[in-house]
Coordinates of C-alpha atoms in Angstrom, one line a residue:
M1 CA -7.5 -18.0 -10.1
L2 CA -6.7 -14.3 -9.4
M3 CA -8.0 -13.0 -6.2
Y4 CA -10.2 -10.2 -7.6
D5 CA -11.8 -12.6 -10.1
L6 CA -12.5 -15.0 -7.3
E7 CA -14.1 -12.4 -5.1
E8 CA -16.4 -11.4 -8.0
I9 CA -18.0 -14.8 -8.3
K10 CA -21.6 -14.3 -7.2
N11 CA -23.2 -17.6 -8.3
E12 CA -23.0 -20.3 -5.7
S13 CA -23.1 -23.3 -8.1
I14 CA -20.2 -21.7 -10.1
F15 CA -18.1 -21.5 -6.8
I16 CA -19.0 -25.0 -5.7
D17 CA -18.0 -26.4 -9.2
L18 CA -14.7 -24.5 -9.0
I19 CA -14.0 -26.1 -5.6
A20 CA -14.8 -29.6 -6.9
N21 CA -12.8 -29.2 -10.1
T22 CA -9.8 -27.8 -8.2
Y23 CA -9.8 -30.8 -5.9
R24 CA -10.0 -33.3 -8.8
E25 CA -7.3 -31.5 -10.8
Q26 CA -5.0 -30.6 -8.0
N27 CA -5.4 -31.3 -4.3
L28 CA -7.0 -30.3 -1.0
D29 CA -4.3 -27.8 -0.1
E30 CA -5.1 -25.9 -3.3
V31 CA -8.8 -26.1 -2.5
L32 CA -8.3 -24.6 1.0
K33 CA -6.1 -21.8 -0.5
L34 CA -8.9 -21.0 -2.9
I35 CA -11.6 -20.9 -0.2
K36 CA -9.4 -18.7 2.0
K37 CA -8.6 -16.3 -0.8
S38 CA -12.3 -15.9 -1.7
G39 CA -12.9 -13.8 1.4
F40 CA -16.4 -15.2 1.7
F41 CA -16.2 -16.8 5.2
V42 CA -14.8 -14.4 7.8
D43 CA -17.3 -11.7 8.9
F44 CA -15.2 -8.7 10.0
F45 CA -18.4 -6.9 11.2
G46 CA -18.4 -9.4 14.1
S47 CA -21.5 -11.5 13.8
G48 CA -19.4 -14.5 15.0
N49 CA -20.6 -16.6 12.0
P50 CA -19.2 -17.0 8.5
K51 CA -19.8 -14.1 6.3
N52 CA -21.9 -16.2 3.9
E53 CA -23.0 -19.0 6.2
P54 CA -25.3 -20.9 3.7
L55 CA -22.5 -21.0 1.1
Y56 CA -20.0 -22.0 3.8
K57 CA -22.1 -25.0 4.8
K58 CA -22.4 -26.1 1.1
V59 CA -18.6 -25.7 0.5
I60 CA -17.8 -27.8 3.6
E61 CA -20.4 -30.5 2.6
T62 CA -18.9 -30.6 -0.9
V63 CA -15.3 -31.0 0.3
Y64 CA -16.3 -33.7 2.8
G65 CA -18.0 -35.6 0.0
L66 CA -14.7 -35.4 -2.0
I67 CA -12.2 -36.6 0.5
S68 CA -11.6 -39.9 2.1
D69 CA -8.1 -39.8 3.4
T70 CA -7.7 -39.4 7.2
D71 CA -4.9 -36.8 6.9
E72 CA -7.1 -34.7 4.5
L73 CA -10.0 -35.0 7.0
K74 CA -7.7 -33.5 9.7
K75 CA -6.7 -30.7 7.4
L76 CA -10.4 -29.8 6.7
E77 CA -11.2 -29.9 10.4
G78 CA -8.2 -27.7 11.1
F79 CA -9.5 -25.2 8.5
Q80 CA -12.9 -25.2 10.1
S81 CA -11.4 -24.5 13.5
E82 CA -9.4 -21.5 12.1
V83 CA -12.6 -20.1 10.6
T84 CA -14.4 -20.4 13.9
I85 CA -11.4 -18.8 15.7
L86 CA -11.2 -15.8 13.4
N87 CA -14.9 -15.2 13.4
G88 CA -14.9 -15.4 17.2
L89 CA -12.1 -12.9 17.5
Y90 CA -14.0 -10.3 15.5
K91 CA -17.1 -11.0 17.5
K92 CA -15.2 -10.4 20.7
V93 CA -14.0 -7.0 19.5
I94 CA -17.6 -6.1 18.7
D95 CA -19.1 -7.5 21.9
D96 CA -16.5 -6.4 24.4
Y97 CA -15.3 -3.1 22.9
V98 CA -17.7 -1.7 20.3
K99 CA -21.2 -2.5 21.7
P100 CA -20.4 -1.0 25.1
I101 CA -19.4 2.3 23.3
E102 CA -22.7 2.1 21.3
D103 CA -24.7 1.6 24.4
T104 CA -23.0 4.6 26.2
I105 CA -23.2 7.2 23.4
P106 CA -26.5 8.4 22.0
E107 CA -26.8 7.6 18.2
N108 CA -27.3 11.3 17.2
I109 CA -23.9 12.3 18.6
H110 CA -21.9 9.0 18.2
V111 CA -20.1 9.9 15.0
S112 CA -19.4 13.4 16.1
S113 CA -17.9 12.3 19.4
Y114 CA -15.7 9.8 17.6
I115 CA -14.4 12.5 15.2
I116 CA -13.5 14.9 18.1
A117 CA -11.8 12.1 20.0
L118 CA -9.8 11.1 17.0
E119 CA -8.5 14.6 16.3
L120 CA -7.7 15.2 20.0
F121 CA -5.7 11.9 20.1
L122 CA -3.8 12.6 16.9
S123 CA -2.9 16.1 17.8
H124 CA -1.8 15.4 21.3
D125 CA -1.2 11.9 22.5
I126 CA 0.9 10.8 19.4
Y127 CA 3.7 13.1 20.6
R128 CA 3.8 11.6 24.1
L129 CA 4.2 8.0 23.0
K130 CA 7.5 6.3 23.9
Y131 CA 9.3 4.0 21.5
K132 CA 11.6 1.2 22.3
S133 CA 14.6 1.9 20.0
E134 CA 16.1 4.6 17.8
L135 CA 16.8 1.8 15.3
N136 CA 13.1 1.1 15.1
N137 CA 11.3 4.4 15.7
N138 CA 7.9 3.9 14.3
R139 CA 6.1 6.9 15.5
S140 CA 5.0 8.0 12.1
D141 CA 3.9 4.4 11.3
Y142 CA 1.7 4.3 14.4
F143 CA 0.3 7.7 13.5
E144 CA -0.6 6.5 10.0
N145 CA -2.1 3.3 11.3
V146 CA -4.5 5.1 13.6
A147 CA -5.4 7.5 10.8
E148 CA -5.9 4.7 8.3
S149 CA -8.0 2.7 10.7
S150 CA -10.3 5.6 11.2
G151 CA -11.6 4.9 7.7
N152 CA -12.8 1.4 8.9
V153 CA -14.4 2.9 12.1
L154 CA -16.3 5.6 10.0
Q155 CA -17.4 3.0 7.4
Y156 CA -18.7 0.9 10.3
L157 CA -20.6 3.8 12.0
L158 CA -21.8 5.5 8.9
K159 CA -22.4 2.6 6.4
Y160 CA -23.1 -0.5 8.6
K161 CA -24.7 1.1 11.6
K162 CA -26.1 4.1 9.5
L163 CA -25.6 6.6 12.3
P164 CA -26.0 10.3 11.5
L165 CA -23.4 13.0 11.2
E166 CA -25.4 16.2 10.9
N167 CA -24.2 19.2 12.9
S168 CA -20.6 20.2 13.3
A169 CA -21.5 23.0 15.7
L170 CA -23.4 20.8 18.1
K171 CA -21.9 21.0 21.6
I172 CA -21.3 17.5 23.1
D173 CA -20.8 16.5 26.7
F174 CA -17.0 15.8 26.9
E175 CA -17.7 12.6 28.8
M176 CA -19.2 11.3 25.5
T177 CA -16.0 12.2 23.6
K178 CA -14.0 10.3 26.2
A179 CA -16.2 7.3 25.8
A180 CA -15.7 7.5 22.0
F181 CA -12.0 7.5 22.4
L182 CA -12.4 3.7 23.1
H183 CA -13.1 3.4 19.3
I184 CA -9.4 4.2 18.8
K185 CA -8.4 1.3 21.0
S186 CA -11.0 -1.0 19.4
S187 CA -9.8 0.0 16.0
E188 CA -6.3 -1.0 17.0
Y189 CA -7.6 -4.5 17.8
R190 CA -9.6 -4.6 14.6
E191 CA -6.4 -3.6 12.7
I192 CA -4.4 -6.5 14.2
L193 CA -7.2 -8.9 13.3
D194 CA -7.3 -7.6 9.8
I195 CA -3.6 -8.3 9.4
L196 CA -4.0 -11.8 10.8
R197 CA -7.0 -12.5 8.5
E198 CA -5.0 -11.3 5.5
V199 CA -2.0 -13.5 6.3
W200 CA -4.4 -16.4 6.8
S201 CA -6.2 -15.7 3.6
Y202 CA -3.3 -15.3 1.2
F203 CA -0.1 -16.6 2.8
E204 CA 1.1 -18.7 5.7
V205 CA 0.3 -18.5 9.4
D206 CA 0.0 -21.2 12.2
I207 CA -3.1 -20.6 14.4
N208 CA -3.5 -22.7 17.5
K209 CA -5.9 -22.4 20.5
S210 CA -5.3 -23.7 24.0
D211 CA -5.6 -21.3 26.9
I212 CA -5.0 -18.5 24.4
I213 CA -5.0 -18.2 20.7
T214 CA -1.4 -18.0 19.2
A215 CA -0.8 -17.1 15.6
I216 CA 2.7 -17.0 14.0
S217 CA 3.4 -15.7 10.5
K218 CA 5.8 -17.8 8.5
G219 CA 7.3 -18.4 5.0
E220 CA 9.4 -16.6 2.5
R221 CA 6.3 -15.3 0.7
T222 CA 4.9 -13.8 3.8
L223 CA 8.2 -12.2 4.6
G224 CA 8.2 -10.8 1.1
K225 CA 5.4 -8.4 1.8
Q226 CA 7.3 -6.8 4.6
I227 CA 10.4 -6.5 2.4
S228 CA 8.5 -4.9 -0.5
H229 CA 6.8 -2.4 1.8
M230 CA 10.1 -1.5 3.5
K231 CA 11.8 -0.9 0.1
F232 CA 8.9 1.4 -0.9
L233 CA 9.2 3.2 2.5
D234 CA 13.0 3.5 2.0
V235 CA 12.4 5.3 -1.4
R236 CA 9.8 7.6 0.0
N237 CA 11.8 8.4 3.2
A238 CA 14.9 9.0 1.2
K239 CA 13.1 11.5 -1.1
Q240 CA 11.5 13.2 1.9
A241 CA 14.9 13.5 3.7
R242 CA 16.4 14.9 0.6
H243 CA 13.7 17.5 0.2
G244 CA 13.8 18.3 3.9
Y245 CA 17.6 18.7 3.8
Q246 CA 17.5 20.9 0.7
Q247 CA 14.8 23.0 2.2
L248 CA 16.7 23.5 5.4
Q249 CA 19.9 24.4 3.4
L250 CA 18.1 26.8 1.2
Y251 CA 15.6 28.4 3.4
G252 CA 16.4 27.4 6.9
K253 CA 12.9 26.1 7.7
A254 CA 10.9 23.0 7.0
S255 CA 8.0 24.3 5.0
T256 CA 6.6 27.5 3.4
I257 CA 3.1 28.4 2.2
S258 CA 2.8 31.2 -0.4
K259 CA -0.2 32.4 -2.4
T260 CA -0.2 31.7 -6.2
R261 CA -2.8 30.8 -8.8
K262 CA -0.3 29.1 -11.1
L263 CA -0.5 25.3 -10.9
P264 CA 2.5 23.0 -10.6
P265 CA 5.1 22.7 -11.9
K266 CA 4.9 26.4 -12.9
D267 CA 4.6 27.4 -9.2
F268 CA 3.8 25.8 -5.8
I269 CA 1.7 26.9 -2.9
S270 CA 4.0 25.1 -0.4
Y271 CA 7.2 23.2 -0.3
N272 CA 5.2 20.1 0.4
E273 CA 3.3 20.6 -2.9
R274 CA 6.7 20.8 -4.6
M275 CA 7.8 17.5 -3.0
T276 CA 4.5 15.9 -4.0
C277 CA 5.3 16.5 -7.7
D278 CA 8.5 14.5 -7.2
F279 CA 6.4 11.6 -5.8
I280 CA 4.0 11.6 -8.8
E281 CA 6.7 10.0 -10.9
E282 CA 6.9 7.3 -8.2
Y283 CA 3.2 6.4 -8.5
F284 CA 2.3 7.3 -12.0
S285 CA 5.6 6.8 -13.9
T286 CA 5.5 10.3 -15.4
K287 CA 6.6 13.8 -14.7
D288 CA 3.8 15.2 -16.9
L289 CA 1.4 16.9 -14.6
E290 CA -0.9 17.8 -17.5
L291 CA -2.0 14.2 -17.8
K292 CA -5.7 13.9 -17.2
F293 CA -7.9 11.4 -15.4
L294 CA -11.7 12.0 -15.5
D295 CA -10.7 15.0 -17.7
I296 CA -8.9 16.6 -14.8
S297 CA -5.1 17.2 -14.8
I298 CA -2.8 15.7 -12.2
A299 CA -1.7 19.2 -11.3
E300 CA -5.3 20.2 -10.4
Y301 CA -5.7 17.2 -8.1
I302 CA -2.4 17.9 -6.4
R303 CA -3.5 21.6 -5.9
A304 CA -6.8 20.5 -4.3
Y305 CA -5.1 18.2 -1.8
S306 CA -2.4 20.8 -1.1
I307 CA -5.0 23.4 -0.4
I308 CA -6.7 21.2 2.2
S309 CA -3.3 20.4 3.7
N310 CA -2.4 24.1 3.9
E311 CA -5.7 25.0 5.4
S312 CA -5.2 22.3 8.1
E313 CA -1.7 23.5 8.9
L314 CA -3.0 27.1 9.4
F315 CA -6.0 26.0 11.3
M316 CA -3.9 23.9 13.8
K317 CA -1.5 26.9 14.3
K318 CA -4.4 29.2 15.2
R319 CA -6.8 27.0 17.3
K320 CA -6.6 26.9 21.0
I321 CA -7.2 23.4 22.5
K322 CA -8.0 23.5 26.2
S323 CA -6.6 21.0 28.7
T324 CA -10.1 20.4 30.0
Y325 CA -13.6 20.7 28.5
T326 CA -17.1 20.3 29.8
Q327 CA -18.6 20.6 26.3
I328 CA -17.0 20.5 22.9
S329 CA -18.0 20.5 19.2
I330 CA -16.4 19.4 16.0
N331 CA -15.9 23.0 15.1
D332 CA -13.6 23.4 18.1
V333 CA -11.0 21.0 16.8
C334 CA -11.8 20.5 13.0
I335 CA -12.2 22.6 10.0
S336 CA -15.8 23.1 8.8
K337 CA -17.0 24.8 5.7
T338 CA -19.9 24.6 3.3
K339 CA -19.4 23.2 -0.1
K340 CA -19.7 26.7 -1.6
K341 CA -16.8 27.9 0.7
W342 CA -14.6 25.0 -0.2
I343 CA -15.1 25.6 -3.9
Y344 CA -14.4 29.3 -3.5
L345 CA -11.1 28.3 -1.7
F346 CA -10.2 26.0 -4.5
V347 CA -10.8 28.6 -7.2
E348 CA -9.0 31.3 -5.2
W349 CA -5.8 29.1 -5.3
G350 CA -6.0 28.4 -9.1
L351 CA -8.6 25.8 -10.0
T352 CA -11.4 26.5 -12.5
H353 CA -14.8 26.6 -10.9
K354 CA -16.0 23.5 -13.0
N355 CA -13.0 21.3 -12.0
A356 CA -13.2 22.6 -8.4
E357 CA -16.6 21.2 -8.1
R358 CA -15.7 17.9 -9.8
I359 CA -12.6 17.4 -7.6
F360 CA -14.5 18.4 -4.5
D361 CA -17.0 15.6 -5.1
L362 CA -14.2 13.0 -5.6
L363 CA -12.6 14.0 -2.2
V364 CA -15.9 13.5 -0.2
F365 CA -15.7 10.4 2.0
D366 CA -18.3 7.8 1.0
K367 CA -18.9 4.0 1.1
R368 CA -16.2 3.5 -1.6
S369 CA -13.5 5.4 0.3
K370 CA -10.6 3.7 1.8
D371 CA -9.6 6.3 4.4
L372 CA -9.4 10.0 5.2
F373 CA -6.1 10.4 3.4
D374 CA -7.8 9.6 0.1
C375 CA -11.0 11.4 0.8
P376 CA -10.5 14.1 3.6
L377 CA -14.0 15.7 3.4
L378 CA -16.7 14.4 5.6
K379 CA -20.3 15.6 5.1
A380 CA -21.9 16.9 8.3
G381 CA -25.3 18.3 7.5
E382 CA -24.8 21.3 5.1
E383 CA -21.1 21.5 5.9
Y384 CA -18.0 19.5 5.1
I385 CA -15.4 18.9 7.8
V386 CA -11.7 18.0 7.6
I387 CA -9.8 16.3 10.4
P388 CA -6.7 18.5 10.3
S389 CA -4.1 16.2 11.8
I390 CA -4.8 13.7 9.0
A391 CA -5.1 16.1 6.1
S392 CA -1.9 18.0 7.1
I393 CA 0.3 14.9 6.6
T394 CA -1.4 13.4 3.5
D395 CA 0.8 12.4 0.6
P396 CA -1.4 13.8 -2.2
S397 CA 0.3 11.7 -4.9
R398 CA -0.4 8.4 -3.1
A399 CA -3.9 9.5 -2.0
L400 CA -4.8 10.4 -5.6
L401 CA -3.8 7.1 -7.0
S402 CA -5.6 5.2 -4.2
N403 CA -8.7 7.4 -4.6
L404 CA -8.9 6.9 -8.4
K405 CA -8.4 3.2 -7.8
S406 CA -11.3 3.0 -5.3
K407 CA -13.5 4.9 -7.8
K408 CA -12.6 2.2 -10.4
V409 CA -11.0 4.9 -12.7
K410 CA -9.1 3.3 -15.6
I411 CA -5.5 4.5 -15.5
N412 CA -4.2 2.6 -18.5
I413 CA -1.8 5.3 -19.5
K414 CA 0.3 4.3 -16.5
G415 CA 1.4 1.1 -18.2
E416 CA 2.4 2.9 -21.4
L417 CA 4.4 5.4 -19.5
F418 CA 6.3 2.8 -17.5
E419 CA 7.0 0.8 -20.6
E420 CA 8.6 3.8 -22.2
Q421 CA 10.6 4.5 -19.0
I422 CA 12.1 1.0 -19.2
R423 CA 13.1 1.5 -22.9
T424 CA 14.6 4.9 -22.0
T425 CA 16.7 3.3 -19.3
L426 CA 18.1 0.8 -21.8
R427 CA 18.8 3.5 -24.4
R428 CA 20.6 5.7 -21.8
A429 CA 22.7 2.6 -21.0
G430 CA 23.8 2.5 -24.6
I431 CA 21.9 -0.8 -25.2
Q432 CA 20.2 -1.4 -28.5
L433 CA 16.6 -2.6 -28.3
V434 CA 13.4 -3.1 -30.3
H435 CA 9.8 -2.6 -29.3
L436 CA 7.7 -5.3 -30.9
K437 CA 4.3 -3.8 -31.7
K438 CA 2.6 -6.6 -33.5
K439 CA -1.1 -6.9 -32.5
D440 CA -1.6 -9.6 -29.9
Y441 CA 2.1 -10.2 -29.7
E442 CA 3.5 -6.8 -28.4
C443 CA 6.6 -7.0 -26.4
D444 CA 7.8 -3.9 -24.5
A445 CA 11.5 -4.4 -25.1
V446 CA 13.8 -6.9 -26.6
F447 CA 17.6 -6.4 -26.2
P448 CA 20.8 -8.4 -26.6
L449 CA 23.6 -8.9 -24.1
N450 CA 26.6 -11.0 -25.2
N451 CA 24.5 -12.7 -27.8
D452 CA 21.8 -13.7 -25.2
L453 CA 18.4 -12.2 -26.0
F454 CA 16.2 -10.6 -23.3
F455 CA 12.4 -10.2 -23.8
V456 CA 11.0 -7.8 -21.3
E457 CA 7.4 -7.2 -20.1
A458 CA 7.0 -4.0 -18.1
K459 CA 4.2 -4.3 -15.5
H460 CA 2.9 -1.2 -13.5
L461 CA 1.5 -2.0 -10.1
N462 CA 0.4 -0.2 -7.0
D463 CA 2.8 -0.2 -4.1
P464 CA 1.4 -2.7 -1.6
T465 CA 1.0 -1.7 2.1
S466 CA -1.0 -4.7 3.2
Y467 CA -0.9 -8.5 2.7
R468 CA -4.0 -8.2 0.5
E469 CA -2.4 -5.7 -1.8
Y470 CA 0.8 -7.7 -2.0
M471 CA -1.3 -10.7 -3.0
R472 CA -3.0 -8.8 -5.8
N473 CA 0.4 -7.8 -7.1
L474 CA 1.6 -11.3 -7.1
D475 CA -1.5 -12.4 -9.0
E476 CA -0.9 -9.6 -11.6
I477 CA 2.8 -10.6 -11.9
H478 CA 1.7 -14.2 -12.6
D479 CA -0.7 -12.7 -15.3
A480 CA 2.2 -10.9 -16.8
V481 CA 4.4 -14.0 -16.8
N482 CA 1.8 -15.9 -18.7
Q483 CA 1.4 -13.1 -21.2
L484 CA 5.2 -12.9 -21.8
N485 CA 5.5 -16.6 -22.2
R486 CA 2.8 -16.6 -24.8
I487 CA 4.6 -13.8 -26.7
V488 CA 8.0 -15.2 -26.5
D489 CA 6.8 -18.6 -27.6
Y490 CA 5.6 -17.0 -30.7
Y491 CA 8.7 -15.1 -31.4
E492 CA 11.0 -18.1 -30.8
H493 CA 9.8 -19.5 -34.1
E494 CA 12.7 -19.3 -36.6
E495 CA 11.1 -16.9 -39.1
N496 CA 10.1 -14.5 -36.3
L497 CA 13.5 -14.7 -34.5
E498 CA 15.4 -14.0 -37.7
D499 CA 13.5 -10.7 -38.1
I500 CA 14.5 -9.7 -34.5
K501 CA 18.1 -10.6 -35.1
K502 CA 18.2 -8.5 -38.2
R503 CA 16.6 -5.5 -36.5
L504 CA 19.1 -5.8 -33.7
G505 CA 22.1 -6.4 -36.0
I506 CA 23.1 -9.7 -34.3
D507 CA 24.2 -12.9 -36.1
Y508 CA 23.1 -15.5 -33.6
V509 CA 21.3 -16.0 -30.3
N510 CA 22.9 -18.2 -27.7
K511 CA 20.1 -18.1 -25.1
I512 CA 16.8 -16.4 -24.6
Y513 CA 15.8 -15.0 -21.2
R514 CA 12.3 -13.7 -20.2
V515 CA 12.0 -10.9 -17.7
V516 CA 9.1 -9.0 -16.0
V517 CA 10.0 -5.6 -14.7
T518 CA 7.7 -4.1 -12.1
N519 CA 7.6 -0.5 -10.8
T520 CA 6.9 -1.8 -7.3
S521 CA 9.7 -3.1 -5.0
Q522 CA 10.1 -6.8 -5.1
G523 CA 10.1 -8.5 -1.7
E524 CA 11.2 -12.0 -2.9
Q525 CA 13.2 -13.7 -5.6
L526 CA 10.6 -14.7 -8.2
R527 CA 11.2 -17.1 -11.1
I528 CA 7.8 -18.2 -12.3
N529 CA 7.5 -20.7 -15.2
G530 CA 11.0 -19.8 -16.3
V531 CA 10.4 -16.0 -16.1
Y532 CA 12.6 -13.8 -13.9
T533 CA 11.1 -10.8 -12.1
I534 CA 12.9 -7.7 -11.1
D535 CA 11.8 -4.2 -9.9
D536 CA 12.7 -1.0 -11.8
I537 CA 15.0 0.2 -9.0
G538 CA 17.2 -2.9 -9.4
F539 CA 16.8 -2.9 -13.2
S540 CA 17.7 0.8 -13.8
G541 CA 20.4 0.8 -11.1
Y542 CA 22.0 -2.1 -12.7
F543 CA 22.0 -0.9 -16.3
L544 CA 22.9 2.7 -15.5
R545 CA 25.7 1.5 -13.1
R546 CA 24.2 3.2 -10.1
P547 CA 24.6 1.1 -6.9
P548 CA 22.5 1.9 -3.9
Q549 CA 24.1 4.2 -1.4
K550 CA 23.9 4.8 2.3
H551 CA 24.0 8.5 3.4
L552 CA 25.3 10.3 6.4
M553 CA 23.9 13.8 6.8
H554 CA 25.5 16.4 8.9
K555 CA 25.8 20.2 9.1
E556 CA 28.8 20.4 6.8
G557 CA 27.3 18.3 4.0
L558 CA 26.4 14.9 2.9
N559 CA 28.6 11.8 2.7
S560 CA 27.5 8.9 0.6
T561 CA 28.9 5.4 0.3
P562 CA 27.9 2.8 -2.4
V563 CA 26.9 -0.7 -1.3
F564 CA 26.7 -4.0 -3.3
Y565 CA 29.3 -2.4 -5.5
E566 CA 30.6 -5.7 -7.0
H567 CA 27.4 -6.1 -9.1
Y568 CA 28.1 -2.8 -10.9
V569 CA 31.7 -3.3 -12.0
G570 CA 32.4 -2.9 -15.7
S571 CA 29.8 -2.8 -18.5
P572 CA 26.4 -4.6 -18.2
N573 CA 26.7 -8.2 -19.4
S574 CA 24.4 -11.2 -19.5
R575 CA 26.1 -13.4 -16.9
Q576 CA 26.4 -10.5 -14.4
F577 CA 22.8 -9.4 -15.0
I578 CA 21.3 -12.9 -14.4
N579 CA 23.5 -13.4 -11.4
F580 CA 22.3 -10.0 -10.1
I581 CA 18.7 -11.2 -10.4
E582 CA 19.2 -14.7 -9.1
N583 CA 21.3 -13.5 -6.1
N584 CA 19.4 -10.3 -5.4
P585 CA 21.5 -8.6 -2.7
F586 CA 18.6 -6.3 -1.7
I587 CA 16.6 -9.3 -0.3
D588 CA 19.2 -10.5 2.1
H589 CA 20.0 -6.9 3.2
Y590 CA 16.3 -6.3 4.0
K591 CA 16.0 -9.7 5.8
R592 CA 18.6 -8.5 8.3
R593 CA 16.5 -5.4 8.9
I594 CA 13.4 -7.4 9.8
E595 CA 12.6 -9.3 13.0
Y596 CA 9.6 -11.1 14.5
T597 CA 7.4 -8.7 16.5
T598 CA 5.0 -10.0 19.1
F599 CA 1.5 -8.3 19.3
D600 CA 0.4 -9.4 22.8
Y601 CA -3.4 -8.9 23.1
T602 CA -3.8 -11.7 25.7
E603 CA -5.7 -9.6 28.1
Q604 CA -7.9 -7.8 25.5
L605 CA -8.6 -10.6 23.0
G606 CA -7.0 -13.8 24.3
L607 CA -4.6 -13.5 21.3
K608 CA -0.9 -13.4 20.8
F609 CA 0.1 -12.7 17.2
V610 CA 3.7 -12.9 16.0
D611 CA 4.3 -11.2 12.7
Y612 CA 7.2 -9.7 10.7
G613 CA 8.2 -6.1 11.8
V614 CA 10.9 -3.5 11.3
K615 CA 14.1 -3.9 13.2
V616 CA 16.1 -1.1 11.5
N617 CA 14.4 1.8 9.9
T618 CA 15.5 3.8 6.8
I619 CA 16.6 6.9 8.7
V620 CA 18.5 6.5 12.0
N621 CA 19.6 9.3 14.3
M622 CA 23.0 8.0 15.2
D623 CA 23.5 10.5 18.1
K624 CA 20.7 8.9 20.0
L625 CA 21.7 5.2 19.6
T626 CA 22.8 3.2 22.5
P627 CA 26.2 1.5 22.2
S628 CA 24.5 -1.9 21.4
E629 CA 22.3 -0.3 18.8
L630 CA 25.3 1.4 17.2
E631 CA 27.1 -2.0 17.1
E632 CA 24.0 -3.6 15.6
L633 CA 23.8 -0.9 12.9
N634 CA 27.5 -1.3 12.0
Q635 CA 27.1 -5.1 11.6
L636 CA 24.2 -4.6 9.4
F637 CA 26.1 -2.5 6.9

């Protein structure tokens, strides 16, 4: 069952019946996977008990009633132990780190104190951190993790604890802000527990408890999430590097802000807004900025995010942060404006008043919001504040997609655009194809190679940054596989196949292949029920004969060298294409760039968690490498 369908089950008897039927039809392992994936039994707000304790007890009683084997009994007891461990870890974070902060800071200034502490940390301490290696310089990742986890903290304070945020001008004793800084540390612990919980829920991890709790991620599927995310970051970082390089070559500076009411792509208010438009294609599979969601164009959304980003940059340049404070307010470190002033600013930079109001409402942080990248506006009394260090580095294209998704906005047009993109790739490669449009049996593309026939299903997904999102993508890929198999089974009937052969101008079919193409980077080799899966980077690169390249940038220019060139020799052919999918060279390459990383929280949580992490980043400053790091990099390539 798909993860999101499972989580939507509200009726206890339906869930209990599902558990019993899964055991009878499959086995205990599948039952435990189902229970973990449901998300019903770990309380990340830290009560220490299962999230739905009555249901948990009924589920355990049901499973005990089904099993009789001693080995299965041990498995079930091990599962119960893991549930106890995970709930205990979340409780420890709340009891040891969150409640002491709550006891120290008065409720009426708690949220304000945290916001001030967060901005001071992001604008200062992030630049003083030291990192272990130029091969793995994750400063930006650390910054983003803190910024993203702030959404969880704010949801806890505003939604769960229902604490007020009312006056951005209120002066607060700086000692309270220093106390609130501990939320940043506790959110770090919460972040690591969230990762552990997701690996446990959806993939593979060994959890053991003796003097301390040790947890070790394992398995190709778990590793696949890291590879998928790294491939996405490579694309993003490469585009950012190219834009930055071009900007420096053309203008000699990293960014410019200029006044214009013309919306992109006619004009841009900053170089970052120009770069954002390039990324829109990455997320929405289109360059058409006139496409509308909620009757508002992509161009207008981009402009709104870009305005807030520009305001943040200008604010940070002008503000004067002291080395010491006795009292401090949100207004001292963050932007604060009434809704009327924000709307006026939006209109001044090119939005209509009507759409400015509607976009404003969509950018306000609420109980549905994921983080402050998606929804940068925080309501504080009659004003709306922006945390500038976060807003200034927001990727508007990604934030927009995530924001629309959290608001449950239907973005069906994405799939159609991606399907056409796949067909366009094949046409550009000189390959004949047909788009089968029959109701209930539509196939996005069918094309021949060497008298083999390929049926293609194009699947547009969101790029996963977490184990949970990667699991959702895998579920949707399985769904696409089932759909494609149903469609191909229909067209394999002789009379239907004859029509396809006639339309393609081929006399016979040697073999039929089924392929799902996704827009998101694949982190593992997937062949599900006879169906191959490949991402569009590999698919388009193969057919357009564009091998990936490594680049060396220097003052005189740019040197590029192709890699995996052997898969791109000659014209596309069936054997070479299937070999390319089955022996995906990208996967092995990325595996060499990943290593086990130990997150040692023995003193803080009694936990040592070993998970997959980055060994070699996308962009490496070779001048700063040690001799051993340089040798390691050369061996990798």
